[in-house]
Short mmCIF file of C-alpha atoms and ligand atoms in Angstrom, two decimals:
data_model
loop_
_atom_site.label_atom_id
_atom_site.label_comp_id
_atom_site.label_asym_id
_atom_site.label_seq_id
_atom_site.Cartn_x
_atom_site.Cartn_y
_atom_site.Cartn_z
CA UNK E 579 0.00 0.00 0.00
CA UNK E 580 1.76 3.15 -1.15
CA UNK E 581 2.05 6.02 1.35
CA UNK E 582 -0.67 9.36 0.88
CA UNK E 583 1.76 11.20 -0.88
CA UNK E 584 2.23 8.38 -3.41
CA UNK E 585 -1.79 7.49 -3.65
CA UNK E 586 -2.09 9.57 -7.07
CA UNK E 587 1.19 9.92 -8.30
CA UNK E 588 0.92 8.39 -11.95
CA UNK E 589 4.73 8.52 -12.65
CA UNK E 590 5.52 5.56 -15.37
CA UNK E 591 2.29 4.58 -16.20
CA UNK E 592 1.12 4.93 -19.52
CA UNK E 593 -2.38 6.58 -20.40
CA UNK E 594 -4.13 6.26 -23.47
CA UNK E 595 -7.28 8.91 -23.77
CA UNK E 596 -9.34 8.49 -26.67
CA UNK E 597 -11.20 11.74 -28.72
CA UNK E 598 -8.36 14.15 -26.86
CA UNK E 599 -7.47 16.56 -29.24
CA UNK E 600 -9.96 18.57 -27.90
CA UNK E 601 -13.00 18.82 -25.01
CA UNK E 602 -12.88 16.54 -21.71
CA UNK E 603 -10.26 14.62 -23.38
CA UNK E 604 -7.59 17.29 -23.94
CA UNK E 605 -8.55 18.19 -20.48
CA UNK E 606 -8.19 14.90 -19.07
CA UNK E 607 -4.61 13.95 -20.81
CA UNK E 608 -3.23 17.02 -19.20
CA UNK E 609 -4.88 16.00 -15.94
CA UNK E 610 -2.77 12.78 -15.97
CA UNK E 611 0.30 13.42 -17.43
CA UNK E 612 0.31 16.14 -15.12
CA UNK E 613 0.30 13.18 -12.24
CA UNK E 614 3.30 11.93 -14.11
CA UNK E 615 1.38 9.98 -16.83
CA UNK E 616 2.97 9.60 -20.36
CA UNK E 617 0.08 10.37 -22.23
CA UNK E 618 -0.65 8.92 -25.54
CA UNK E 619 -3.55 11.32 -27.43
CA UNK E 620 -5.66 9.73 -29.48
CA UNK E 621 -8.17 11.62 -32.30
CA UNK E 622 -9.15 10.91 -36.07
CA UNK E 623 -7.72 13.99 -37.53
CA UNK E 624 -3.89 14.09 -37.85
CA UNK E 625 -2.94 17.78 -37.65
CA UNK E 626 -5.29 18.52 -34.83
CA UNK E 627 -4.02 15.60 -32.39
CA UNK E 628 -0.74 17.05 -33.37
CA UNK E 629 -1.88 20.51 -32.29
CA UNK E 630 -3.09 19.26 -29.25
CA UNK E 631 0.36 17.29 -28.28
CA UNK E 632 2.65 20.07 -29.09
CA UNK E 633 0.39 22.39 -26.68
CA UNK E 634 0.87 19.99 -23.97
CA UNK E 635 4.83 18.87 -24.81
CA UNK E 636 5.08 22.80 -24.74
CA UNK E 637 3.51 22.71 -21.24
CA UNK E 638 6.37 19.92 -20.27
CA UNK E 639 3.91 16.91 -20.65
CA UNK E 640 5.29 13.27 -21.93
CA UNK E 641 3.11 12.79 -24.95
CA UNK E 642 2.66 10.15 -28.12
CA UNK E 643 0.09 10.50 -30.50
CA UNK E 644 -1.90 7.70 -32.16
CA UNK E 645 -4.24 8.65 -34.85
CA UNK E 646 -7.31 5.67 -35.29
CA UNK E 647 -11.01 5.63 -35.35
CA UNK E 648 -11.99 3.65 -32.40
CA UNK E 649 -14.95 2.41 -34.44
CA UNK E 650 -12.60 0.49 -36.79
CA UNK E 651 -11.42 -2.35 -34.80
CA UNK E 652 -8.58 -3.24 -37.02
CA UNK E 653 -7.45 0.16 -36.54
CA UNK E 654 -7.62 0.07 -33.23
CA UNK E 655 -5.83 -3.29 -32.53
CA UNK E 656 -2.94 -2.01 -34.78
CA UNK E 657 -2.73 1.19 -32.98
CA UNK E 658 -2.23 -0.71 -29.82
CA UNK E 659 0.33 -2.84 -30.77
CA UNK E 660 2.20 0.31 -31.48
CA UNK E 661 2.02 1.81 -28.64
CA UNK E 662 3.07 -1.27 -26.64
CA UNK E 663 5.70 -1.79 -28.59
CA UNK E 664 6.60 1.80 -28.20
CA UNK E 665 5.35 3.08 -24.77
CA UNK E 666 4.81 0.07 -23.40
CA UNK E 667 1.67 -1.84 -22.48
CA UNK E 668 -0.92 0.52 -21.39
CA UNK E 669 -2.18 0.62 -17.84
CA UNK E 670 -4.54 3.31 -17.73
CA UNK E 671 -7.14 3.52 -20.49
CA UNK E 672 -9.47 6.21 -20.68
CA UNK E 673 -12.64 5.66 -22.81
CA UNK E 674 -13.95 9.02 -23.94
CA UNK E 675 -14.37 9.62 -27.45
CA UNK E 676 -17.75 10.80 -27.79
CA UNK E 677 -20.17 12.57 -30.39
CA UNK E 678 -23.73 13.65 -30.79
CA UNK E 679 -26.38 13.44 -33.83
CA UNK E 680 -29.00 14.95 -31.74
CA UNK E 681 -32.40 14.41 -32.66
CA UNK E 682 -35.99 13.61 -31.75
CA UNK E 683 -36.64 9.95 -31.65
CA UNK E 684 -39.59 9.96 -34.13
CA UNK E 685 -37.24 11.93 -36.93
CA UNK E 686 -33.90 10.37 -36.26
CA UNK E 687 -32.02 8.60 -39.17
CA UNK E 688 -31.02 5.32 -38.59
CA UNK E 689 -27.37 6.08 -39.75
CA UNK E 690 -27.61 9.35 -36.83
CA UNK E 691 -28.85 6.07 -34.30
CA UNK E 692 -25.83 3.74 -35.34
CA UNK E 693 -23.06 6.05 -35.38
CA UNK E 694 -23.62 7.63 -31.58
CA UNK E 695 -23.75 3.86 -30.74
CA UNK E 696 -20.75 2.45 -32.34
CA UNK E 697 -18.59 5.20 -31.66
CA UNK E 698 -19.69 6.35 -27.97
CA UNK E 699 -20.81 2.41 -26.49
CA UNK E 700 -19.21 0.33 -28.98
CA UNK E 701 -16.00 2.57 -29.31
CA UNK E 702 -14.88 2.05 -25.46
CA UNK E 703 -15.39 -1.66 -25.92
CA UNK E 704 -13.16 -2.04 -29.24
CA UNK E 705 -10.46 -0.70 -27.87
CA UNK E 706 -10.62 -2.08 -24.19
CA UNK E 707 -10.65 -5.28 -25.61
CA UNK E 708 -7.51 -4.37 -27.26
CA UNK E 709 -5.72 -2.99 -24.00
CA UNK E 710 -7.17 -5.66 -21.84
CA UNK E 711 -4.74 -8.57 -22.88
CA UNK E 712 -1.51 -6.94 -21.42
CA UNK E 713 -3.56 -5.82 -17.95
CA UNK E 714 -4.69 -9.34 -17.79
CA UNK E 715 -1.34 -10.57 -18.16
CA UNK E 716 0.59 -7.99 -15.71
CA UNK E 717 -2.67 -8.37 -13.26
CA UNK E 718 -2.81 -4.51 -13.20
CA UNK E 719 -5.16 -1.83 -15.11
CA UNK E 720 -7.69 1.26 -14.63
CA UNK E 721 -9.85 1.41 -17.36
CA UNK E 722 -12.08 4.44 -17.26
CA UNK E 723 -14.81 5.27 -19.35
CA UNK E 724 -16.54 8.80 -19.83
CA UNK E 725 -20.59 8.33 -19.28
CA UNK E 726 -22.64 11.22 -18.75
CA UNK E 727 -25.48 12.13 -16.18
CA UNK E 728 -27.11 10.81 -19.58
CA UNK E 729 -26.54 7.40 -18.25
CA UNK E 730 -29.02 8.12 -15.81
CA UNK E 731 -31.23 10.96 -16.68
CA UNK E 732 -33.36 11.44 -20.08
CA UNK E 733 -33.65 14.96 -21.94
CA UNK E 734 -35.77 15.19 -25.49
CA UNK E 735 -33.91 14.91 -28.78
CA UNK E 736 -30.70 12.95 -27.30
CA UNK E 737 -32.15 9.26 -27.13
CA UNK E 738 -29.09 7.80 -29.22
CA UNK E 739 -26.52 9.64 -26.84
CA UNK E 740 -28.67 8.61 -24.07
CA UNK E 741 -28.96 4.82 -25.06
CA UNK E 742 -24.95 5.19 -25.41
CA UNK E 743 -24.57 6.12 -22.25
CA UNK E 744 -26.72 4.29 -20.37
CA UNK E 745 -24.97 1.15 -21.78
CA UNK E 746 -21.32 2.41 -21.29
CA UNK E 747 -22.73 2.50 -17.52
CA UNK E 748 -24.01 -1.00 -17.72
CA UNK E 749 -20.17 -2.23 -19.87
CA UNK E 750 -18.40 -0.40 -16.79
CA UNK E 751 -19.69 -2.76 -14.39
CA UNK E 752 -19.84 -5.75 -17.06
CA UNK E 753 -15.81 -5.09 -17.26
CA UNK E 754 -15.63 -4.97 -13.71
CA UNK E 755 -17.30 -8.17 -13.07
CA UNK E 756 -15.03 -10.00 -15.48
CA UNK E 757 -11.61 -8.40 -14.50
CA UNK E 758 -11.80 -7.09 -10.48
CA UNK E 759 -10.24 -10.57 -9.85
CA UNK E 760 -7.81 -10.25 -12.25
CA UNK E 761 -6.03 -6.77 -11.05
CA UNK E 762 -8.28 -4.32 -13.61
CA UNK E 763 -10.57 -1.55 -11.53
CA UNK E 764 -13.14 -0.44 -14.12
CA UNK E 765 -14.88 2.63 -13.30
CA UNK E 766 -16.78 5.65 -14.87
CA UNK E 767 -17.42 8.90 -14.41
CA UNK E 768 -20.48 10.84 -15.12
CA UNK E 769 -19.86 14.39 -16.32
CA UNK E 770 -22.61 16.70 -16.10
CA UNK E 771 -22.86 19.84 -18.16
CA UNK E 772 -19.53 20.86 -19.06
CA UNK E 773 -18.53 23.85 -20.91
CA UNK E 774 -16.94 22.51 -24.35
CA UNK E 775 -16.64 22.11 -28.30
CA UNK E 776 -20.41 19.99 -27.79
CA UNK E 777 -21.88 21.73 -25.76
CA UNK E 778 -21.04 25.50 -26.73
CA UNK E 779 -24.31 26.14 -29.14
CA UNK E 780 -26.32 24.86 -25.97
CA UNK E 781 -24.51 27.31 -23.53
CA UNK E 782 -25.06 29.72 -26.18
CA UNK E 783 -28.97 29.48 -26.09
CA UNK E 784 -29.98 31.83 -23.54
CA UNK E 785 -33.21 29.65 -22.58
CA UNK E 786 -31.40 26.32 -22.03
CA UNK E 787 -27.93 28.15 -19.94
CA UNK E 788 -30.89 29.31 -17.68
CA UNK E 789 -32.20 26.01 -17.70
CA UNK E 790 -29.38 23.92 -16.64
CA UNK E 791 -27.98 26.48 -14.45
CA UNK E 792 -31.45 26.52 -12.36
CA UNK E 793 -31.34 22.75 -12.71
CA UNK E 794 -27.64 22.05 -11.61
CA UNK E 795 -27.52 23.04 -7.90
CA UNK E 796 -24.24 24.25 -8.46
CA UNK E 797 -25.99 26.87 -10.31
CA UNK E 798 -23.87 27.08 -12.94
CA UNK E 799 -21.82 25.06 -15.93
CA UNK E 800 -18.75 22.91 -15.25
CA UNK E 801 -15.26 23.26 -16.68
CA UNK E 802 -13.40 20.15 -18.01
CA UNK E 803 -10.29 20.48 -15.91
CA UNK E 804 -13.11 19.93 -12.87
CA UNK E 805 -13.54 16.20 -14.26
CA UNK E 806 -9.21 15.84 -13.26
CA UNK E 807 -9.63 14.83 -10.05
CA UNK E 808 -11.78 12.22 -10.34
CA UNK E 809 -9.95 11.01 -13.61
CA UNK E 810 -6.54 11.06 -11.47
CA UNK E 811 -8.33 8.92 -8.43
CA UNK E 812 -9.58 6.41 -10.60
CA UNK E 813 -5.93 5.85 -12.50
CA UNK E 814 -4.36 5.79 -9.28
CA UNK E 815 -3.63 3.42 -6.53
CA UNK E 816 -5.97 5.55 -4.53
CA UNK E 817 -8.71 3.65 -6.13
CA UNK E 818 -7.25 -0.06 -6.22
CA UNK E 819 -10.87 -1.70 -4.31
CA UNK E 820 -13.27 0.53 -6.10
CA UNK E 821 -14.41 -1.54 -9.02
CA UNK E 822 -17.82 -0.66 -11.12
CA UNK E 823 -18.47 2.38 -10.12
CA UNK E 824 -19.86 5.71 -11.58
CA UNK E 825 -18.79 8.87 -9.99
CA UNK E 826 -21.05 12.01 -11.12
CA UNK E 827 -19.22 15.45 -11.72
CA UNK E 828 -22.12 17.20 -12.32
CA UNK E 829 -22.90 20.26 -9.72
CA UNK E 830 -25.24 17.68 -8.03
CA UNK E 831 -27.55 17.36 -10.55
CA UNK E 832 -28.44 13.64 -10.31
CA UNK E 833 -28.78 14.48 -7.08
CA UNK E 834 -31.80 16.68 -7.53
CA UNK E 835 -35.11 16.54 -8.76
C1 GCO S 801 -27.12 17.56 -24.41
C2 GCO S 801 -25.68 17.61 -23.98
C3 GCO S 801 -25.36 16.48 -23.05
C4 GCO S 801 -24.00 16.64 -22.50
C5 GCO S 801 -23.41 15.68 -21.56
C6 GCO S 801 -24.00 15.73 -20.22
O1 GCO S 801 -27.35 17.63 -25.59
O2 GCO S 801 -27.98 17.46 -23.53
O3 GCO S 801 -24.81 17.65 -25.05
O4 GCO S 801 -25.62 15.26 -23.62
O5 GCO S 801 -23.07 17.11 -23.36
O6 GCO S 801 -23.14 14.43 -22.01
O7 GCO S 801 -23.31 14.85 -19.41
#
C-alpha cells in the first residue's frame, strides 16, 4: 500500500485517452500526465491531435500521439500494438471519445442512431478489448470510461446519446465483473454539463444556460479540468478496491429533482 503522498502519483504509467485533441479529453490527458502519466492522445484527424500534443509537450507533458477511429477495430488493434511496442503496455485507459447526432426519436435517421452507438458504447469496448490482454497478463489496469449524467437521466432529442450512455454504464460494471479478480478496476465517471466544443451552441442558447444552471444546484456550468480529479483517483492506486463504479461530476444534478 503506497504512502498518501504516493496514492495519485501516476509517474511511469502509460495513459491512453481516446477523442483528446480537444473537449474533456484534452482536459483529461493534461490531468494525468500532469500526475506523471505519459500520455498517448488519441483523435481521427492528424494535424489537430498534433496541435493538441505540441500544446501539452510545450507545457512539459510526456506525450505520443496515435491517430485511429476507435470504431474500426482493425485500426484500433494495430494502434495498440504500437504503442506497446513503443510506450509500453498501457495501464490506464481512458474511454472518452464521444459525439452527438441529436435528434428527436420519431425523426432520427437510422445512420444518426448507429453512429452515436458504435462510436460512444461500442467505441470504449473495441479498444478495451484491445488494452485488456496486457492488464490481464501484468494483473494490473484502470480502465475508465466517460458516461454522462445521460446514463441516468433522459432529456428530449438525445435518445441515441442517451442509449450510449446508459450502456457504457451497464459495460463499466460488465468489465468490472469479469476483471476485479484479475487486477483491472473499471470505473466511470459521469460528467454533467460541461462547458466545451459539444456543448457551446447549448450554452449559447440563452433559454437552455438558464435552464441547466437553475437545474444544476451548483448553479452554474462545469469546466473540463473539474472532471481531473476524479480522472486522477480512478488511474491511481488511490482507487485499487473501487471496481464498477460511476462517480457524477455534475454540480449535483443527479442528485436533484
Ligand atoms: C445535451 C448535452 C449532453 C451533454 C453531456 C452531459 O445535448 O444534452 O450535449 O448530452 O453534453 O453528455 O453529461
Amino acid at each position: 500500500m503506497p504512502r498518501n503522498s504516493a496514492l495519485f502519483d501516476l509517474s511511469g504509467r502509460v495513459a491512453l485517452v481516446t477523442g483528446s485533441s480537444q473537449g474533456l479529453g484534452f482536459a483529461l490527458a493534461r490531468g494525468l500526465a500532469e500526475a506523471g502519466a505519459w500520455v498517448v492522445l488519441n483523435g481521427r484527424d492528424p494535424d489537430k491531435l498534433e496541435r493538441a500534443a505540441e500544446a501539452l509537450r510545450g507545457e512539459g507533458c510526456s506525450i505520443a500521439t496515435a491517430v485511429f477511429d476507435v470504431t474500426d477495430s482493425a485500426a484500433v488493434a494495430a494502434a495498440v500494438a504500437r504503442i506497446e511496442d513503443e510506450q509500453g503496455p498501457v495501464d490506464i485507459l481512458a474511454n472518452n471519445a464521444g459525439i452527438h447526432r441529436r435528434a428527436p426519436l420519431a425523426d432520427m435517421s437510422e445512420a444518426d442512431w448507429r453512429a452515436v452507438i458504435d462510436l460512444n458504447l461500442t467505441g470504449a469496448f473495441l479498444v478495451a478489448r484491445a488494452v485488456v490482454p496486457t492488464m490481464l497478463a501484468r494483473g494490473r489496469g484502470k480502465i475508465i470510461n466517460i458516461c454522462s449524467v445521460m446514463s441516468e437521466l433522459a432529456r428530449p432529442t438525445v435518445g441515441n446519446y442517451t442509449a450510449a450512455k446508459g450502456g457504457l454504464k451497464m459495460l463499466t460494471r460488465s468489465m468490472a465483473v469479469e476483471w476485479a479478480k484479475r487486477g483491472i478496476q473499471a470505473n466511470a465517471i459521469a460528467p454533467g454539463y460541461l462547458l466545451t466544443e459539444m456543448t457551446a451552441t447549448l450554452a449559447a442558447n440563452p433559454e437552455f444556460n438558464q435552464w441547466i444552471c437553475g437545474r444544476t444546484p451548483a448553479g452554474r456550468w462545469g469546466r473540463p479540468e473539474e472532471l481531473i480529479g476524479a480522472a486522477i483517483f480512478l488511474a491511481s492506486s488511490a482507487s485499487d478496491y473501487v471496481n464498477g463504479q460511476m462517480l457524477a461530476v455534475d454540480g449535483g444534478l443527479t442528485a436533484a429533482i
